[in-house]
Amino acid sequence: MLHRRIHFKSQSTLDFDSVAVSISASTMKNELDKLVLNSRVSDKKTFGIQMDNFFALYRRYLLHTVKGYECDWDSIRPLGPEDMIDYGDLPLCKNAGKYLNRLAVVKLNGGMGNALGVNYPKAMIEVRDNQSFLDLSIRQIEYLNRRYDVSVPFILMNSYDTNDETCKVLRKYAGCKIDISTFEQSRYPRVFVDSQLPVPKAAPSPIEEWYPPGHGDIFDALVHSGTIERLLAQGKDYLFVSNIDNLGASVDLNILSHVIDNQIEYSMEITDKTKADIKVGILVNQDGLLRLLETNQVPEQHREEFMSDKVFKYINTNNVWLYLPAVKRVVENRELNLDIMPNIETVYYNNEPARIIEFTTAIGSAISQFKKTEGIRVSRPRFISVKNSSDLFLVRCDLYNVDHGSLKIEESRLGFPPPVVRMSNEFKDIAELFCRIPYMPSMKDLVSLSISGNVYFGRNVILKGNIVIVASENTILCIPSNAVLENCVVTGNCKIMEC
Amino acid sequence: MDLAPRPLGRQHSKSQSAFAFDNTATSIAASTMKNELNHLASTVKDPLAKKAFQKEMDNFFSLFSRYLQEDARGSEINWDLVESPKPEQVVEYDTITEAGGLSRDYLNKLAVLKLNGGLGTTMGCVGPKSIIEVRDGNSFLDLSVRQIEHLNRKYNVNVPFVLMNSFNTDEATAKVIKKYEAHKIDILTFNQSRYPRVHKETLLPVPHTADSAIDEWYPPGHGDVFEALTNSGIIDTLIAQGKEYLFVSNIDNLGAVVDLNILNHMVETNAEYLMELTNKTKADVKGGTLIDYDGNVRLLEIAQVPPQHVEEFKSIKKFKYFNTNNLWFHLPSVKRVVNNHELSMEIIPNKKTIKHKGENINIIQLETAAGAAIRHFKNAHGVNVPRRRFLPVKTCSDLLLVKSDLYSINHGQVEMNPRRFGGTAPLVKLGAHFKKVADFSAHIPSIPKILELDHLTITGDVNIGRNVTLKGTVIIVASDANRIDIPNGSVLENCVITGNLNILEH
């Protein structure tokens, strides 16, 4: 167990806080017990376990607030050669089938597409060529299964937000050579900031009184859903976990054979930081153990150093390889103590604003709880993340091709970083994005693109070099069809009316 | 004489006393002018130059006298005598035959003259219009020379190329034609007359000496070609070389190339004068046209038409053709008509205000058009030619057309792209920002592809990028302080573009 240094506090202050913690903890415990007792959920036992886990999280949160959340910066250092391995140094996989027979794949599918302006699961968003994130992921596994004559299970971790719609959509894959199953992550109660009491009074209650606790919940959820037992019974003892919206996260045979041959319990794929990677988790060494560090865990005066790409060079891709028996061990022994990320926001209940808090955890922060761990430094093509409309715009264009469900970088573009694309709020929703840019421009020679304001594109536009397009306020700027823009700034207000 | 000038229509009704007064005023103005011109001639010292100058001033005086008389009597045409031309007065190009084996013989009797008296001022240029670059580094003059050179090589003939310059263009042209010395072409030049501008109020000449400032004189229009050919001695030079026929056209008409069918037709019909006309379109309604006037073929200009009949004159149905100013002359006949003083072309008074010695003055220039001479020649008639023989470049809108993929150049001849649907040019209207050639080139440094364009209007500060394609109807309007930069590669089809679009390359 990690023993962190306690921040200096006066003894009397600490004593007072301890008493407050005890009172809050007791009160929460009572409320949760009532919830479980009064619950009418179909699986009372599972619900009870979830509330126990929530309570453990809450209690740790209370302790954190007493001890302080920030890390001990003096014990932090960048990764050394012993902490990580370069993908290029991995031996080539031989006998792929042998390794694949031990693998299962999980896609983290708990998120909705709200950030892109849609109110359905993000996995259902069309990425390109009429295929969604989910379609592409399934296509990858299906291809793998056919090619190597194996049966790698494909598993979706849903949240209560995404579960129903995902299950409907999965019916269309009934004829595919793939074993698809789902399990749900936990459902935790929101907590009022002021009273420190849970928002829901009963279970079930309206969905907005609950929240999904982040992908760090995967460990508990795998165990308590029985998924881990089923996989182990099938001889699957390795799990590859990644975000559904990371289009570069396909099964890599070299990594798979490496983690199996070396009995790695937890392997995190990391990639070089670029200027575009602000506020993303960094893998560091703390007192000899690997640890994932988020920006808000760094003391204020050290944040600039932390964000520099010279000292802390590698970011977390959230592509994680897990040894399932070790996961089972860690969960059952209650050894997981993932870093808590409190998320405070204002929501409306009965038209009244209320400040609530959610406690979430990340799968990456579990790395310090496992025995044999490592970072694998991979290249950027394994981290093609779609978090906003700019990212979606990028993956649709001619920079990439789809090969058996995997996104591949266009040959002429290999070795170059992807273009930096920044778009203003007008392009935030994907419906708006594709209304304004109905035909993908050619971007093979693009370095950077900034679009600001009420901009519309014609057909067959070609973008090269560094482009800035700014529509004047309250006006429209149309880019004509077939325009070739190269290293230029385009400004103004220009309408093109077809007649 | 059969061709003696007839009274110009019915006299307007005037009271006898008013008429008598005008007669007196006319006489006084005429004799005053005569005295002034004599005085001008006296300022020329060299006897030979003096003789030539006096000849020129005599011709001017004849013109001036005619002007006074017409002004007194009223010169409007009698509309009742105006008819559409008879079929034999305007022959269809399709009906005239090729010379066949006689081409070379006829070409040996031909000389070509380009009217090169004009400056490029309306297009913002300072020199002769003929040296404006038209396309692929070639000017109007280059293309004309190239055409004749090709003709000479192809038929192994020596068709002389003649330039009628004005005092505005002769020096610059003389420098430029040196570069053709090694070419298989015989280039001759002569100057048209230099006439004195006249004060509008006093009817006195503006210049006081023969060598006064150039802005006190004017070139009297291409109707002067007949007298200038004779006075300069060029006509005798050509006739001595066995050249009996002269093809005359504007230097800026890129479609005016030697046509063997027309040449053959002229020889075989013993026509002394041919005028090429082409079908009117809506854009040509103001052009001069041939009419049957009391049984005789005549050129009618819009300025001569009584106001109440202008709409009828513009009608495409009644007057189907307009004058291209491509003219074919029989040189011995020209010599005869000039020497017999039979020319009496309609006078076009050009009234304008000029700056003279720092002050604005109102002046009159008396001009004539070569087409008006048709009524003085035997067997004179028109030929209705295809539109391709009339490709004038008067504006930068026209320049855009001839520089584009709509046309190509073959041995100096501009030909329409056979892929152009319908074979007609699009309607192009470029605004004030494109009036001058320098501005046109700055705003449109690379000519857009317009093979499929029907109509283009550009207004305001618009810049066209490289490799732009325009199709259908395209309207681009940059209003007031706005600027529109059309990006490289754009394809604009049936659209209206407004607003402000700035592209700053970095």
Short mmCIF file of C-alpha atoms in Angstrom, two decimals, chain A residues 43-188:
data_model
loop_
_atom_site.label_atom_id
_atom_site.label_comp_id
_atom_site.label_asym_id
_atom_site.label_seq_id
_atom_site.Cartn_x
_atom_site.Cartn_y
_atom_site.Cartn_z
CA ASP A 43 -31.29 -7.59 -8.04
CA LYS A 44 -31.18 -6.39 -4.47
CA LYS A 45 -27.94 -8.17 -3.75
CA THR A 46 -26.10 -6.49 -6.60
CA PHE A 47 -27.55 -3.15 -5.62
CA GLY A 48 -26.40 -3.72 -2.05
CA ILE A 49 -22.87 -4.46 -3.21
CA GLN A 50 -22.89 -1.33 -5.36
CA MET A 51 -23.94 0.83 -2.43
CA ASP A 52 -21.21 -0.73 -0.28
CA ASN A 53 -18.69 0.14 -2.97
CA PHE A 54 -20.08 3.63 -3.21
CA PHE A 55 -19.77 4.02 0.55
CA ALA A 56 -16.13 2.90 0.44
CA LEU A 57 -15.52 5.52 -2.26
CA TYR A 58 -17.32 8.20 -0.27
CA ARG A 59 -15.38 7.44 2.88
CA ARG A 60 -12.10 7.62 0.98
CA TYR A 61 -13.23 10.92 -0.44
CA LEU A 62 -13.83 12.26 3.06
CA LEU A 63 -10.37 11.15 4.13
CA HIS A 64 -8.86 12.76 1.06
CA THR A 65 -10.49 16.08 1.81
CA VAL A 66 -8.96 15.96 5.27
CA LYS A 67 -5.54 14.89 4.12
CA GLY A 68 -5.54 16.98 0.97
CA TYR A 69 -5.94 15.82 -2.60
CA GLU A 70 -2.68 16.97 -4.15
CA CYS A 71 0.18 14.54 -4.64
CA ASP A 72 3.52 14.78 -2.92
CA TRP A 73 5.40 16.40 -5.77
CA ASP A 74 8.83 15.58 -4.33
CA SER A 75 8.20 11.86 -4.80
CA ILE A 76 7.21 12.28 -8.47
CA ARG A 77 9.61 11.76 -11.34
CA PRO A 78 9.35 11.09 -15.09
CA LEU A 79 9.36 7.52 -16.37
CA GLY A 80 12.73 5.83 -16.53
CA PRO A 81 13.83 3.13 -18.99
CA GLU A 82 12.87 0.45 -16.48
CA ASP A 83 9.30 1.74 -16.31
CA MET A 84 8.43 1.45 -19.96
CA ILE A 85 9.17 -0.38 -23.16
CA ASP A 86 9.11 0.92 -26.73
CA TYR A 87 6.71 -0.79 -29.05
CA GLY A 88 9.55 -1.08 -31.56
CA ASP A 89 11.49 -3.21 -29.09
CA LEU A 90 8.73 -5.80 -28.76
CA PRO A 91 9.43 -9.14 -30.44
CA LEU A 92 7.16 -10.11 -33.29
CA CYS A 93 4.29 -12.32 -32.32
CA LYS A 94 4.54 -15.93 -33.49
CA ASN A 95 1.64 -18.38 -33.30
CA ALA A 96 -1.03 -15.67 -33.09
CA GLY A 97 -3.88 -18.13 -32.55
CA LYS A 98 -2.37 -19.39 -29.30
CA TYR A 99 -2.35 -15.91 -27.80
CA LEU A 100 -5.66 -14.78 -29.26
CA ASN A 101 -7.40 -17.76 -27.69
CA ARG A 102 -6.58 -16.25 -24.31
CA LEU A 103 -7.91 -12.77 -25.16
CA ALA A 104 -11.18 -10.93 -24.71
CA VAL A 105 -11.84 -7.34 -25.75
CA VAL A 106 -13.80 -4.74 -23.80
CA LYS A 107 -14.92 -1.41 -25.21
CA LEU A 108 -15.88 1.29 -22.73
CA ASN A 109 -19.35 2.20 -23.91
CA GLY A 110 -20.86 4.11 -21.03
CA GLY A 111 -20.81 7.53 -22.62
CA MET A 112 -23.52 9.45 -24.43
CA GLY A 113 -22.77 11.71 -27.37
CA ASN A 114 -23.86 14.89 -25.63
CA ALA A 115 -20.54 16.61 -26.23
CA LEU A 116 -21.17 16.24 -29.97
CA GLY A 117 -24.77 17.34 -29.79
CA VAL A 118 -26.55 13.99 -29.94
CA ASN A 119 -28.68 12.34 -27.26
CA TYR A 120 -27.88 8.70 -27.96
CA PRO A 121 -24.83 6.55 -27.14
CA LYS A 122 -21.63 7.94 -28.59
CA ALA A 123 -20.84 4.52 -30.05
CA MET A 124 -23.79 4.94 -32.44
CA ILE A 125 -22.41 8.08 -34.03
CA GLU A 126 -21.50 7.52 -37.65
CA VAL A 127 -17.75 7.86 -38.05
CA ARG A 128 -17.33 7.40 -41.78
CA ASP A 129 -18.63 5.40 -44.72
CA ASN A 130 -21.93 4.90 -42.87
CA GLN A 131 -20.20 3.02 -40.06
CA SER A 132 -20.41 3.90 -36.39
CA PHE A 133 -17.79 3.47 -33.69
CA LEU A 134 -19.54 0.25 -32.70
CA ASP A 135 -19.72 -1.04 -36.28
CA LEU A 136 -16.01 -0.48 -36.76
CA SER A 137 -15.08 -2.15 -33.48
CA ILE A 138 -17.14 -5.22 -34.24
CA ARG A 139 -15.77 -5.37 -37.74
CA GLN A 140 -12.23 -5.47 -36.32
CA ILE A 141 -12.94 -8.39 -34.00
CA GLU A 142 -14.92 -10.27 -36.63
CA TYR A 143 -12.00 -9.97 -39.02
CA LEU A 144 -9.58 -11.16 -36.35
CA ASN A 145 -11.77 -14.16 -35.58
CA ARG A 146 -12.04 -15.16 -39.24
CA ARG A 147 -8.43 -14.63 -40.06
CA TYR A 148 -6.99 -16.59 -37.15
CA ASP A 149 -9.92 -18.97 -36.67
CA VAL A 150 -10.36 -17.92 -33.07
CA SER A 151 -13.24 -16.69 -30.99
CA VAL A 152 -12.22 -13.52 -29.22
CA PRO A 153 -15.22 -12.33 -27.18
CA PHE A 154 -16.29 -8.74 -27.74
CA ILE A 155 -17.69 -7.14 -24.60
CA LEU A 156 -19.30 -3.78 -24.06
CA MET A 157 -19.30 -2.11 -20.69
CA ASN A 158 -22.47 -0.06 -20.77
CA SER A 159 -23.88 2.41 -18.33
CA TYR A 160 -27.56 2.66 -17.53
CA ASP A 161 -27.57 5.55 -20.06
CA THR A 162 -26.41 3.40 -22.95
CA ASN A 163 -27.50 -0.12 -22.10
CA ASP A 164 -30.98 -0.21 -23.60
CA GLU A 165 -30.11 1.35 -26.96
CA THR A 166 -26.93 -0.64 -27.29
CA CYS A 167 -28.76 -3.93 -26.76
CA LYS A 168 -31.25 -2.99 -29.49
CA VAL A 169 -28.50 -2.20 -31.95
CA LEU A 170 -26.58 -5.39 -31.19
CA ARG A 171 -29.36 -7.44 -32.75
CA LYS A 172 -28.13 -6.54 -36.20
CA TYR A 173 -24.87 -8.43 -35.60
CA ALA A 174 -26.62 -11.73 -34.93
CA GLY A 175 -25.22 -13.20 -38.14
CA CYS A 176 -21.62 -12.13 -37.53
CA LYS A 177 -18.86 -14.47 -36.43
CA ILE A 178 -18.47 -12.84 -33.08
CA ASP A 179 -19.48 -13.45 -29.50
CA ILE A 180 -20.89 -10.19 -28.15
CA SER A 181 -21.88 -9.67 -24.56
CA THR A 182 -22.51 -6.68 -22.34
CA PHE A 183 -22.28 -5.82 -18.70
CA GLU A 184 -23.20 -2.69 -16.85
CA GLN A 185 -21.04 -0.48 -14.75
CA SER A 186 -22.40 0.69 -11.42
CA ARG A 187 -25.04 3.27 -10.75
CA TYR A 188 -24.12 5.57 -7.88
#
